[in-house]
Amino acid sequence: MNVKAQVTIFVILAIVIIAAGGIAYYMEKNIGTSDAKFSTNLEIQAKYDKITAQVYDCLESTCQDALDVVGLQGGYYEKPADSYDFGWGFIPYYYNEGKFAMPTTSEMQKQLGLAVDENIPYCIEDIDKGDFNLTYLAPKTKAEIKAEEVTFKTDFQITVSDRQHASKFQLKNHPANIPSKIYDMIQISDFIYQSHKEDPYMISFSTLVDMGTEKNLFIDLTDFDKDSTLFVITYNNTDKFPKTFEFLAKYKERTVPELISPDL
């Protein structure tokens, strides 16, 4: 290859590199992050701030709904094999004629994450966007059940754009901390579950009462059908989620297990 040809190639490469650098600079200047101002126009910026506030509201309300649904379904969002199906929902069997199947706390956390991932896009689509466009990648949520709350961290990148600007922000930088009674509900459920492993036909009534009183929860046992008992753990205030935690136990001989006092 002669020198003239080499020089021509280097010039072409230089033009490509400069062009690429210019594109990168333009993208950096015009696509910001949630920490940057979307626009110097105060009216446009106010509309952008309203949209991001609605996104955060979506995250919080979706997490609250996830707790309520998973609570009603005994710790599940996806239907387990051993459950009673209503068509619109289900209740799992923790005990079924000698078989035991209570989900672990880790599994419940996974189910909460799945509930948020599946439903938050619907909430985002209902946001009043005005002249803006919202695009996003698939969400991925991790839930952590704690003593007084559940923390949801959702890896969810959203881009808000108009004709002149675009800005990306990440919901994982804004975890949702939802006040919750599910930790206490799981403890009571586990006591009932372990009692069934010792003797499915006897549960300590006084222990249940003490646990319910200590945790400010109401515990109810009721006939579900001729062979099954429905256990319902309820929180009667509106400041924490879920309101109800339910599961079933199915017996071979009788429906409601005998409530006994440890003093007897």
C-alpha positions as semicolon CSV with decimal commas, in nm:
position;residue;x (nm);y (nm);z (nm)
1;M;0,000;0,000;0,000
2;N;0,143;0,343;-0,094
3;V;0,176;0,638;0,142
4;K;-0,108;0,835;-0,023
5;A;-0,351;0,547;0,030
6;Q;-0,246;0,513;0,393
7;V;-0,298;0,884;0,455
8;T;-0,646;0,862;0,300
9;I;-0,740;0,573;0,530
10;F;-0,612;0,757;0,839
11;V;-0,814;1,066;0,743
12;I;-1,128;0,857;0,704
13;L;-1,066;0,691;1,040
14;A;-1,013;1,028;1,205
15;I;-1,344;1,155;1,066
16;V;-1,525;0,844;1,196
17;I;-1,367;0,881;1,542
18;I;-1,453;1,252;1,563
19;A;-1,810;1,181;1,448
20;A;-1,849;0,906;1,706
21;G;-1,714;1,136;1,974
22;G;-1,962;1,403;1,870
23;I;-2,252;1,161;1,892
24;A;-2,141;1,045;2,236
25;Y;-2,109;1,406;2,351
26;Y;-2,457;1,485;2,220
27;M;-2,606;1,182;2,395
28;E;-2,432;1,270;2,720
29;K;-2,562;1,626;2,705
30;N;-2,917;1,537;2,605
31;I;-2,984;1,220;2,802
32;G;-2,936;1,287;3,169
33;T;-3,009;1,104;3,490
34;S;-3,280;1,152;3,749
35;D;-3,042;1,369;3,948
36;A;-3,002;1,613;3,659
37;K;-3,247;1,880;3,555
38;F;-3,464;1,771;3,266
39;S;-3,509;2,121;3,127
40;T;-3,421;2,482;3,208
41;N;-3,781;2,565;3,120
42;L;-3,956;2,575;3,458
43;E;-4,292;2,468;3,317
44;I;-4,146;2,165;3,139
45;Q;-3,938;2,075;3,445
46;A;-4,248;2,089;3,666
47;K;-4,431;1,848;3,432
48;Y;-4,131;1,614;3,436
49;D;-4,117;1,623;3,817
50;K;-4,488;1,538;3,827
51;I;-4,430;1,231;3,611
52;T;-4,141;1,103;3,823
53;A;-4,352;1,156;4,137
54;Q;-4,628;0,945;3,979
55;V;-4,375;0,671;3,901
56;Y;-4,268;0,660;4,266
57;D;-4,635;0,650;4,370
58;C;-4,681;0,357;4,131
59;L;-4,399;0,169;4,300
60;E;-4,542;0,225;4,647
61;S;-4,902;0,135;4,558
62;T;-4,791;-0,172;4,359
63;C;-4,585;-0,295;4,655
64;Q;-4,880;-0,245;4,891
65;D;-5,108;-0,437;4,654
66;A;-4,847;-0,713;4,624
67;L;-4,845;-0,756;5,002
68;D;-5,226;-0,771;5,017
69;V;-5,252;-1,027;4,736
70;V;-4,966;-1,246;4,861
71;G;-5,111;-1,229;5,213
72;L;-5,456;-1,340;5,098
73;Q;-5,289;-1,625;4,910
74;G;-5,082;-1,752;5,203
75;G;-4,745;-1,620;5,088
76;Y;-4,786;-1,694;4,719
77;Y;-4,839;-1,492;4,403
78;E;-4,803;-1,788;4,167
79;K;-5,042;-2,074;4,245
80;P;-4,876;-2,376;4,409
81;A;-4,983;-2,728;4,315
82;D;-5,160;-2,793;4,646
83;S;-5,419;-2,517;4,674
84;Y;-5,789;-2,446;4,646
85;D;-5,854;-2,255;4,322
86;F;-6,140;-2,004;4,308
87;G;-6,069;-1,909;3,948
88;W;-5,990;-1,547;4,040
89;G;-5,753;-1,647;4,320
90;F;-5,651;-1,935;4,546
91;I;-5,569;-2,039;4,902
92;P;-5,278;-2,281;4,960
93;Y;-5,292;-2,592;5,176
94;Y;-5,019;-2,582;5,440
95;Y;-5,141;-2,920;5,563
96;N;-5,325;-3,172;5,347
97;E;-5,398;-3,511;5,503
98;G;-5,044;-3,567;5,626
99;K;-4,860;-3,358;5,366
100;F;-4,692;-3,032;5,471
101;A;-4,625;-2,740;5,238
102;M;-4,570;-2,398;5,398
103;P;-4,350;-2,167;5,185
104;T;-4,030;-2,036;5,339
105;T;-3,980;-1,666;5,406
106;S;-3,730;-1,663;5,119
107;E;-3,995;-1,803;4,884
108;M;-4,248;-1,545;5,002
109;Q;-3,998;-1,268;4,930
110;K;-3,955;-1,407;4,580
111;Q;-4,333;-1,417;4,531
112;L;-4,364;-1,054;4,642
113;G;-4,101;-0,956;4,387
114;L;-4,285;-1,141;4,111
115;A;-4,609;-0,964;4,200
116;V;-4,444;-0,622;4,171
117;D;-4,265;-0,709;3,846
118;E;-4,583;-0,826;3,679
119;N;-4,803;-0,536;3,786
120;I;-4,594;-0,218;3,798
121;P;-4,591;-0,177;3,416
122;Y;-4,973;-0,154;3,421
123;C;-4,952;0,129;3,671
124;I;-4,685;0,307;3,466
125;E;-4,903;0,287;3,155
126;D;-5,187;0,463;3,339
127;I;-4,972;0,765;3,429
128;D;-5,084;1,099;3,286
129;K;-4,784;1,159;3,060
130;G;-4,902;1,472;2,880
131;D;-4,657;1,546;2,594
132;F;-4,393;1,309;2,731
133;N;-4,306;0,953;2,635
134;L;-4,211;0,681;2,885
135;T;-4,007;0,379;2,783
136;Y;-3,863;0,118;3,016
137;L;-3,691;-0,216;3,046
138;A;-3,838;-0,518;3,224
139;P;-3,839;-0,469;3,604
140;K;-3,665;-0,700;3,851
141;T;-3,769;-0,667;4,215
142;K;-3,616;-0,806;4,533
143;A;-3,825;-0,795;4,851
144;E;-3,688;-0,826;5,204
145;I;-3,929;-0,907;5,488
146;K;-3,831;-0,733;5,812
147;A;-3,990;-0,712;6,157
148;E;-4,195;-0,398;6,091
149;E;-4,167;-0,341;5,717
150;V;-4,093;-0,495;5,380
151;T;-3,827;-0,331;5,163
152;F;-3,873;-0,353;4,786
153;K;-3,576;-0,276;4,560
154;T;-3,687;-0,265;4,197
155;D;-3,426;-0,261;3,922
156;F;-3,634;-0,067;3,671
157;Q;-3,481;0,181;3,427
158;I;-3,726;0,435;3,286
159;T;-3,662;0,695;3,017
160;V;-3,875;1,010;3,008
161;S;-3,850;1,210;2,687
162;D;-4,003;1,492;2,487
163;R;-3,901;1,638;2,151
164;Q;-3,586;1,800;2,284
165;H;-3,481;1,614;2,597
166;A;-3,453;1,267;2,744
167;S;-3,368;1,157;3,096
168;K;-3,316;0,812;3,247
169;F;-3,372;0,722;3,608
170;Q;-3,354;0,405;3,811
171;L;-3,614;0,295;4,063
172;K;-3,355;0,079;4,242
173;N;-3,211;0,404;4,373
174;H;-3,545;0,468;4,545
175;P;-3,644;0,153;4,742
176;A;-3,997;0,133;4,878
177;N;-4,023;0,063;5,252
178;I;-4,379;-0,053;5,321
179;P;-4,501;-0,083;5,684
180;S;-4,607;-0,444;5,722
181;K;-4,736;-0,711;5,960
182;I;-4,641;-1,002;5,736
183;Y;-4,338;-1,092;5,953
184;D;-4,567;-1,143;6,255
185;M;-4,825;-1,323;6,042
186;I;-4,558;-1,566;5,924
187;Q;-4,451;-1,634;6,283
188;I;-4,807;-1,722;6,388
189;S;-4,859;-1,930;6,072
190;D;-4,537;-2,118;6,142
191;F;-4,651;-2,193;6,499
192;I;-4,973;-2,344;6,361
193;Y;-4,775;-2,530;6,096
194;Q;-4,528;-2,676;6,347
195;S;-4,819;-2,770;6,576
196;H;-4,966;-2,971;6,291
197;K;-4,638;-3,158;6,257
198;E;-4,660;-3,259;6,624
199;D;-5,034;-3,332;6,620
200;P;-5,263;-3,194;6,345
201;Y;-5,566;-3,227;6,572
202;M;-5,444;-3,016;6,864
203;I;-5,330;-2,653;6,884
204;S;-5,254;-2,455;7,201
205;F;-5,534;-2,200;7,228
206;S;-5,363;-1,992;7,497
207;T;-5,044;-1,966;7,292
208;L;-5,238;-1,847;6,989
209;V;-5,420;-1,589;7,201
210;D;-5,093;-1,467;7,353
211;M;-4,925;-1,441;7,013
212;G;-5,220;-1,256;6,862
213;T;-5,237;-1,013;7,155
214;E;-4,863;-0,949;7,152
215;K;-4,859;-0,884;6,778
216;N;-5,193;-0,700;6,760
217;L;-5,339;-0,960;6,526
218;F;-5,670;-1,148;6,524
219;I;-5,662;-1,524;6,455
220;D;-5,969;-1,707;6,329
221;L;-6,036;-2,074;6,250
222;T;-6,343;-2,156;6,045
223;D;-6,490;-2,450;5,856
224;F;-6,400;-2,421;5,488
225;D;-6,561;-2,745;5,379
226;K;-6,641;-3,076;5,549
227;D;-6,274;-3,176;5,562
228;S;-6,085;-2,846;5,579
229;T;-6,021;-2,555;5,814
230;L;-5,943;-2,204;5,697
231;F;-5,691;-2,016;5,912
232;V;-5,724;-1,637;5,885
233;I;-5,481;-1,394;6,050
234;T;-5,607;-1,037;6,035
235;Y;-5,468;-0,691;6,103
236;N;-5,760;-0,454;6,159
237;N;-5,588;-0,117;6,109
238;T;-5,518;0,046;5,772
239;D;-5,160;0,163;5,827
240;K;-4,982;-0,164;5,749
241;F;-4,996;-0,439;5,487
242;P;-5,123;-0,701;5,433
243;K;-5,459;-0,685;5,605
244;T;-5,511;-1,062;5,594
245;F;-5,301;-1,378;5,574
246;E;-5,482;-1,704;5,492
247;F;-5,409;-2,073;5,445
248;L;-5,591;-2,406;5,459
249;A;-5,550;-2,736;5,644
250;K;-5,728;-3,051;5,530
251;Y;-5,789;-3,340;5,772
252;K;-5,875;-3,706;5,734
253;E;-6,105;-3,734;6,037
254;R;-6,247;-3,395;6,137
255;T;-6,251;-3,036;6,019
256;V;-6,150;-2,806;6,304
257;P;-5,856;-2,911;6,522
258;E;-5,912;-2,910;6,895
259;L;-5,789;-2,599;7,074
260;I;-5,628;-2,706;7,399
261;S;-5,482;-2,525;7,698
262;P;-5,126;-2,625;7,792
263;D;-5,244;-2,644;8,155
264;L;-5,476;-2,936;8,078
